Coordinates of C-alpha atoms and ligand atoms in Angstrom, one line a residue:
M55 CA 33.7 14.8 -65.3
D56 CA 34.6 18.3 -63.8
I57 CA 37.4 18.9 -66.5
S58 CA 38.5 22.2 -64.4
S59 CA 39.7 21.1 -61.3
I60 CA 41.8 18.4 -63.5
P61 CA 45.8 20.5 -63.8
S62 CA 46.8 19.2 -67.3
P63 CA 48.0 17.3 -68.3
C64 CA 46.9 14.4 -66.2
Y65 CA 46.3 10.8 -66.5
V66 CA 42.6 10.7 -64.6
L67 CA 41.7 7.0 -63.9
E68 CA 38.4 6.1 -63.3
E69 CA 37.7 4.4 -60.1
A70 CA 34.4 2.8 -61.5
K71 CA 35.9 1.8 -64.2
L72 CA 38.9 -0.4 -62.8
I73 CA 36.0 -1.9 -60.7
D74 CA 34.1 -3.5 -63.8
N75 CA 36.9 -4.4 -65.2
L76 CA 37.9 -6.4 -61.9
R77 CA 34.9 -7.5 -61.5
L78 CA 34.7 -9.2 -64.8
I79 CA 38.3 -10.5 -64.5
S80 CA 38.0 -11.5 -61.2
S81 CA 34.6 -13.5 -62.4
V82 CA 36.7 -15.7 -64.8
Q83 CA 38.8 -16.9 -62.1
E84 CA 35.6 -17.6 -59.8
Q85 CA 34.6 -19.6 -63.1
S86 CA 37.8 -21.9 -64.0
G87 CA 39.3 -22.5 -60.4
G88 CA 42.4 -20.5 -62.2
H89 CA 44.2 -17.9 -60.6
I90 CA 44.8 -14.0 -61.9
I91 CA 47.4 -11.6 -61.4
L92 CA 48.8 -7.8 -62.5
A93 CA 51.4 -7.5 -64.7
L94 CA 52.8 -4.2 -63.7
K95 CA 54.3 -3.3 -66.5
G96 CA 51.0 -3.1 -68.3
F97 CA 49.3 -1.2 -65.1
S98 CA 52.0 -0.1 -61.9
M99 CA 49.6 2.8 -60.5
Y100 CA 50.1 1.5 -56.7
K101 CA 47.7 3.9 -54.7
M102 CA 44.8 0.9 -56.8
F103 CA 46.7 -1.7 -55.8
P104 CA 44.4 -2.1 -52.3
L105 CA 41.6 -2.2 -54.6
V106 CA 43.1 -4.4 -57.4
K107 CA 44.0 -7.3 -54.8
Q108 CA 40.6 -7.4 -53.2
Y109 CA 39.3 -8.9 -57.0
L110 CA 42.7 -10.7 -58.2
S111 CA 45.6 -12.9 -56.7
G112 CA 48.3 -11.0 -56.7
A113 CA 51.1 -9.5 -58.8
T114 CA 53.7 -10.1 -61.4
A115 CA 57.2 -8.8 -61.6
S116 CA 59.4 -8.3 -64.6
S117 CA 62.9 -6.4 -62.3
L118 CA 63.2 -5.9 -58.9
N119 CA 61.7 -2.5 -58.5
E120 CA 58.6 -4.2 -60.2
A121 CA 58.4 -6.9 -57.1
R122 CA 59.3 -4.9 -54.6
L123 CA 56.5 -2.4 -54.8
I124 CA 54.6 -5.7 -55.4
F125 CA 56.0 -6.6 -51.7
E126 CA 55.6 -2.8 -50.5
E127 CA 52.0 -2.2 -52.1
M128 CA 50.5 -4.7 -52.9
K129 CA 51.6 -6.7 -49.1
C130 CA 52.3 -10.3 -51.3
K131 CA 55.2 -11.7 -52.6
A132 CA 55.2 -11.5 -57.0
H133 CA 55.7 -13.9 -59.3
T134 CA 58.8 -13.0 -61.0
Y135 CA 60.3 -13.3 -64.5
A136 CA 62.3 -11.0 -66.2
P137 CA 65.1 -12.2 -69.6
V138 CA 67.9 -12.5 -67.5
Y139 CA 68.6 -11.4 -63.2
K140 CA 71.2 -10.1 -62.2
E141 CA 73.7 -11.5 -59.1
N142 CA 73.7 -8.2 -57.7
E143 CA 70.0 -8.1 -57.0
F144 CA 69.2 -11.5 -56.6
D145 CA 68.5 -11.7 -53.4
E146 CA 66.6 -9.2 -52.8
L147 CA 64.9 -10.0 -55.8
M148 CA 64.1 -13.3 -54.0
S149 CA 63.4 -12.2 -50.7
Y150 CA 60.5 -10.4 -52.5
S151 CA 58.9 -13.3 -55.1
S152 CA 57.1 -16.6 -54.2
H153 CA 57.4 -18.1 -58.0
I154 CA 61.0 -17.2 -59.9
T155 CA 60.9 -18.1 -63.7
F156 CA 64.4 -18.3 -66.5
N157 CA 64.2 -17.3 -69.5
S158 CA 66.9 -19.8 -70.2
L159 CA 68.8 -23.2 -68.9
N160 CA 72.1 -20.4 -68.8
Q161 CA 69.4 -18.3 -65.8
F162 CA 68.7 -21.2 -64.2
E163 CA 71.6 -22.8 -63.5
R164 CA 73.3 -19.7 -62.7
F165 CA 71.2 -18.7 -59.8
K166 CA 69.0 -21.9 -58.7
D167 CA 71.2 -22.9 -55.4
K168 CA 70.7 -19.8 -54.1
V169 CA 66.9 -20.6 -54.5
A170 CA 67.5 -23.9 -53.0
A171 CA 69.2 -22.3 -50.3
N172 CA 66.6 -19.6 -49.8
K173 CA 65.4 -20.0 -46.5
E174 CA 61.8 -19.8 -47.9
H175 CA 60.4 -21.8 -50.1
I176 CA 60.5 -19.8 -54.0
S177 CA 58.7 -22.1 -56.9
M178 CA 60.8 -22.2 -59.6
G179 CA 60.0 -22.6 -63.4
L180 CA 61.4 -22.1 -66.9
R181 CA 59.5 -19.8 -69.5
I182 CA 58.8 -22.0 -72.4
N183 CA 58.4 -20.9 -76.7
P184 CA 55.8 -22.0 -78.6
Q185 CA 57.2 -21.0 -81.8
Y186 CA 53.5 -20.2 -82.0
A187 CA 51.5 -16.5 -82.0
E188 CA 49.0 -14.2 -83.6
V189 CA 50.6 -11.0 -83.1
E190 CA 50.8 -9.0 -86.3
T191 CA 53.1 -7.0 -85.2
D192 CA 56.7 -7.9 -84.7
M193 CA 57.5 -5.3 -82.1
Y194 CA 54.6 -7.6 -79.6
N195 CA 55.9 -11.0 -81.0
P196 CA 57.9 -13.0 -78.6
C197 CA 57.7 -16.0 -80.9
I198 CA 59.8 -14.7 -83.6
V199 CA 62.6 -16.5 -85.3
G200 CA 65.5 -15.2 -83.2
S201 CA 63.6 -14.2 -80.2
R202 CA 65.7 -14.5 -76.7
L203 CA 62.4 -15.2 -74.8
G204 CA 61.7 -18.8 -74.0
I205 CA 63.4 -22.1 -74.0
T206 CA 61.7 -23.8 -77.5
R207 CA 61.1 -27.6 -76.8
E208 CA 64.5 -28.8 -79.0
A209 CA 66.4 -27.4 -76.1
L210 CA 65.0 -29.0 -73.1
G211 CA 65.1 -32.9 -72.3
E212 CA 62.7 -35.7 -71.8
T213 CA 62.5 -34.6 -68.0
L214 CA 62.8 -31.3 -66.5
P215 CA 64.9 -30.4 -64.5
E216 CA 65.2 -31.1 -60.3
G217 CA 63.9 -28.3 -58.9
I218 CA 61.5 -27.2 -61.7
E219 CA 57.7 -27.0 -60.8
G220 CA 55.9 -24.8 -63.1
L221 CA 56.3 -23.3 -67.1
H222 CA 55.6 -20.1 -68.2
F223 CA 54.4 -18.9 -71.6
H224 CA 54.0 -15.8 -73.0
S225 CA 53.3 -15.1 -76.4
L226 CA 49.5 -13.5 -76.8
C227 CA 49.0 -9.2 -77.3
E228 CA 45.7 -7.6 -77.0
N229 CA 44.3 -11.6 -78.2
D230 CA 40.7 -13.4 -77.9
S231 CA 40.3 -17.2 -75.9
F232 CA 40.2 -18.2 -79.1
V233 CA 43.8 -17.5 -80.3
L234 CA 44.2 -18.5 -76.5
E235 CA 43.0 -22.4 -77.6
R236 CA 44.9 -22.0 -80.9
T237 CA 48.3 -21.5 -79.1
L238 CA 47.1 -24.6 -76.8
V239 CA 47.4 -26.9 -79.5
H240 CA 50.7 -26.2 -80.0
V241 CA 51.3 -25.8 -76.8
E242 CA 50.5 -28.7 -75.5
E243 CA 51.6 -30.4 -78.8
K244 CA 55.0 -29.5 -77.7
F245 CA 54.9 -29.6 -73.9
G246 CA 52.1 -31.5 -73.4
D247 CA 54.5 -34.7 -72.0
L248 CA 56.3 -31.6 -69.3
L249 CA 53.0 -30.2 -68.9
H250 CA 52.2 -33.5 -66.1
Q251 CA 55.7 -33.2 -64.4
V252 CA 54.7 -29.3 -63.2
K253 CA 52.8 -28.0 -60.5
W254 CA 51.3 -25.0 -62.1
L255 CA 51.2 -23.3 -65.6
N256 CA 51.4 -19.5 -66.3
M257 CA 50.2 -18.0 -69.8
G258 CA 51.3 -15.0 -69.6
G259 CA 49.7 -12.1 -70.5
G260 CA 47.3 -10.5 -73.6
H261 CA 43.9 -12.3 -71.8
L262 CA 42.3 -9.1 -73.6
M263 CA 39.6 -10.0 -71.0
T264 CA 37.4 -6.8 -70.5
R265 CA 37.9 -6.1 -74.7
S266 CA 33.9 -5.8 -75.6
G267 CA 33.3 -9.4 -77.1
Y268 CA 35.6 -11.4 -75.2
N269 CA 34.1 -14.4 -74.3
I270 CA 34.7 -15.2 -70.8
G271 CA 32.9 -18.4 -70.5
H272 CA 35.8 -19.9 -73.3
V273 CA 38.2 -18.8 -71.7
A274 CA 37.7 -20.2 -68.7
K275 CA 36.8 -23.9 -70.1
Q276 CA 40.5 -23.6 -71.2
I277 CA 41.7 -22.9 -67.9
E278 CA 39.5 -25.8 -66.1
R279 CA 40.3 -28.1 -68.7
L280 CA 44.2 -27.5 -68.7
R281 CA 44.0 -27.3 -64.9
K282 CA 42.0 -31.1 -64.4
T283 CA 43.9 -32.7 -67.3
Y284 CA 47.7 -32.0 -66.3
N285 CA 46.4 -31.7 -62.1
I286 CA 47.8 -28.2 -62.7
E287 CA 47.2 -24.7 -61.1
V288 CA 46.9 -22.6 -63.5
I289 CA 48.0 -18.7 -63.9
L290 CA 47.1 -16.3 -66.3
E291 CA 49.0 -12.8 -66.0
P292 CA 47.6 -9.9 -68.4
G293 CA 48.4 -6.3 -67.8
S294 CA 46.5 -4.4 -69.9
A295 CA 43.3 -6.3 -69.4
I296 CA 43.2 -4.6 -65.9
A297 CA 43.2 -0.9 -66.7
W298 CA 41.7 -1.4 -70.4
E299 CA 39.4 1.8 -71.8
T300 CA 39.9 2.9 -67.6
G301 CA 41.3 6.6 -68.0
V302 CA 41.8 9.3 -70.2
L303 CA 45.2 11.5 -70.5
V304 CA 44.2 15.1 -70.0
S305 CA 45.9 17.8 -71.7
T306 CA 45.6 21.6 -73.3
V307 CA 46.2 23.3 -76.3
Q308 CA 48.9 26.0 -76.1
D309 CA 48.9 27.6 -79.4
I310 CA 47.7 26.8 -83.3
V311 CA 49.9 27.2 -85.8
D312 CA 49.4 27.3 -89.7
A313 CA 52.5 24.9 -90.9
Q314 CA 52.4 25.2 -94.7
G315 CA 48.9 25.1 -95.1
V316 CA 48.4 22.3 -92.1
N317 CA 46.7 23.7 -88.9
V318 CA 48.7 21.9 -85.5
A319 CA 47.5 22.5 -82.9
I320 CA 50.5 22.6 -80.4
L321 CA 49.8 20.4 -76.9
D322 CA 51.2 20.5 -73.5
V323 CA 51.7 16.6 -73.7
S324 CA 54.3 14.9 -75.6
F325 CA 53.9 11.6 -78.4
A326 CA 57.7 10.8 -77.5
A327 CA 57.9 11.4 -73.6
H328 CA 54.4 11.1 -72.1
M329 CA 52.8 8.7 -75.0
P330 CA 55.7 6.5 -76.4
D331 CA 53.8 3.2 -77.2
T332 CA 51.7 5.5 -79.7
L333 CA 55.2 6.3 -81.9
E334 CA 56.0 3.0 -81.4
M335 CA 53.3 1.0 -82.3
P336 CA 52.1 3.4 -84.0
Y337 CA 48.1 3.7 -83.4
K338 CA 46.6 6.1 -83.6
P339 CA 44.7 7.4 -79.8
R340 CA 41.1 8.4 -79.5
I341 CA 40.6 12.2 -79.1
L342 CA 36.8 12.5 -76.8
G343 CA 34.5 14.4 -78.9
A344 CA 37.1 14.2 -82.4
Y345 CA 36.2 12.1 -85.7
Q346 CA 39.7 10.2 -85.8
T347 CA 40.2 10.8 -89.2
E348 CA 40.5 14.4 -91.3
L349 CA 37.2 15.1 -92.9
P350 CA 35.9 18.4 -95.3
G351 CA 33.5 20.5 -94.0
K352 CA 35.0 20.0 -90.7
Y353 CA 37.8 21.8 -89.0
N354 CA 41.0 19.2 -89.6
Y355 CA 44.0 19.3 -87.4
R356 CA 47.1 17.4 -86.2
M357 CA 48.3 17.7 -82.6
G358 CA 51.9 18.7 -82.4
G359 CA 53.9 17.6 -78.8
T360 CA 56.0 19.8 -76.7
T361 CA 59.1 18.5 -77.2
C362 CA 61.6 19.5 -79.8
L363 CA 61.5 15.7 -81.9
A364 CA 60.0 16.8 -85.4
G365 CA 58.1 13.4 -85.4
D366 CA 56.3 14.5 -82.4
F367 CA 52.5 14.3 -83.0
M368 CA 49.6 12.5 -84.6
G369 CA 47.8 13.0 -87.2
D370 CA 45.3 14.1 -87.6
Y371 CA 41.5 14.7 -86.5
A372 CA 38.4 16.3 -87.4
F373 CA 36.4 18.4 -85.0
D374 CA 33.0 20.4 -85.3
E375 CA 33.9 23.7 -83.6
P376 CA 37.8 25.5 -83.7
L377 CA 40.1 24.3 -81.5
K378 CA 41.1 27.6 -79.2
I379 CA 44.1 28.0 -77.4
G380 CA 43.0 26.7 -74.1
D381 CA 40.9 24.0 -74.5
K382 CA 41.3 20.9 -73.5
V383 CA 42.5 17.6 -75.6
I384 CA 41.6 14.6 -74.4
F385 CA 43.5 11.6 -75.1
D386 CA 40.8 8.1 -74.4
D387 CA 42.8 5.0 -73.1
M388 CA 45.4 6.5 -71.5
I389 CA 46.4 4.2 -68.7
H390 CA 47.5 1.0 -69.3
Y391 CA 51.2 1.2 -70.8
T392 CA 51.2 4.6 -72.1
M393 CA 51.2 5.6 -67.9
V394 CA 54.3 3.3 -67.2
K395 CA 55.9 4.7 -70.2
T396 CA 55.9 8.3 -69.6
T397 CA 59.4 9.9 -69.6
T398 CA 60.6 13.4 -68.7
F399 CA 62.3 13.0 -72.5
N400 CA 63.7 16.7 -72.9
G401 CA 63.1 17.8 -69.1
V402 CA 59.5 18.1 -70.0
A403 CA 57.6 17.9 -66.7
L404 CA 55.0 14.4 -65.9
P405 CA 51.6 14.7 -65.7
S406 CA 50.4 14.0 -62.7
I407 CA 48.1 11.3 -61.6
G408 CA 44.6 11.1 -59.9
V409 CA 41.4 9.8 -59.6
L410 CA 37.7 10.4 -60.5
S411 CA 36.1 8.4 -57.5
T412 CA 33.1 6.9 -57.8
N413 CA 31.6 9.8 -56.0
G414 CA 32.2 11.9 -59.5
E415 CA 34.7 13.8 -57.2
F416 CA 38.2 14.0 -58.1
E417 CA 41.1 13.4 -56.4
L418 CA 44.6 14.3 -57.0
H419 CA 47.4 11.7 -55.8
K420 CA 50.2 13.7 -57.4
S421 CA 52.1 15.7 -58.8
F422 CA 56.3 16.0 -60.1
G423 CA 58.3 18.8 -59.5
Y424 CA 62.2 19.3 -60.7
E425 CA 63.9 17.1 -58.0
T426 CA 61.8 14.1 -59.6
F427 CA 63.1 14.7 -63.4
K428 CA 66.3 16.2 -61.2
E429 CA 66.7 12.3 -59.9
K430 CA 66.0 10.6 -63.1
L431 CA 69.2 12.0 -64.7
Ligands
PLP785 C1 55.8 -11.9 -69.6 C2 54.8 -11.1 -69.7 N1 54.4 -11.6 -68.8 C3 52.6 -10.7 -69.0 C4 52.4 -9.9 -69.6 C5 51.4 -8.5 -69.5 O1 50.5 -8.7 -71.2 P1 49.4 -7.6 -71.6 O2 49.7 -6.6 -70.9 O3 48.9 -8.0 -73.3 O4 48.7 -9.1 -70.9 C6 53.1 -9.5 -71.1 C7 53.2 -8.6 -71.7 O5 54.8 -8.1 -72.3 C8 54.7 -10.1 -71.1 O6 55.7 -9.7 -71.1

């Protein structure tokens, strides 16, 4: 990659890597007969939607804005799910949606007549809570006790309400197909009778098919088994898997300070504003060419963010050579979730967005100025 042509900071998606991911995911569809759609909440870089659409069956939205983006830029209707829908947005939401999943029976009761009266058929579903998840961090676990996400078996009767054509569960997070298999034991134990009453089952996201070691044949077998056992359409809606390891966030060292014995390289990116997931999780992003920990005999640095938040830093990393002002620091795997979470916190400028094309050339797609910042206030 010729770094000098890329502005800093900038998210750089590598098209060839995205294509590799899409090909692999598409092979799961072919092997299993299931449908795999993109969850925009994890990757909504719409310039790439025409490419995504060549491989996947569509996309899922979690808000009116995402549904509209799918409709306008992917030229198809969205599978929509949100914990709540708003009365004043619902008519417009219906115009962009082929499927609408409700998080509670209250929400279904509130909006079902509107859906039934809509001139084009919209398939209605309910989100269920299998009360089983293998997710260690509570922040990402939709099945913790008291979770607002989905309806438990006790709350549903023996027959699904009239008009419901599908069920939806989402309880995986960066998991493999064996976690899915164990989850399905609980889903089928609790909801198996209801699966015979629907046309489709959406198994949410969290299927990290593009992580090395993921067993594609195993997931395909389960999708096929479900399709045949219940005579249903099976849908998966991963976000992370689509953009997993497809690009980087390029930043530049602006200053180096000695903070009471700690060497801090202050960058033109912010962990709080540009990479909030690194602080929320918390997880430590990889830096290309650096060791991910302090090491004796190496040049050790903490990476400082550009906002005034005291906790806006990430530590500590070791380098073979000392860092200098103007050096590039490149954070790896920053396309899924990070790009969508970037904000204008503290008024910092948003990173530009571009693509390293298959021909090796960098194409700048977007740069943001004051107007973007102002509009967000
Ligand atoms: C309902 C639903 N579907 C799909 C996804 C996408 O999950 P992932 O990006 O982990 O594949 C999420 C993530 O939170 C979700 O809540």
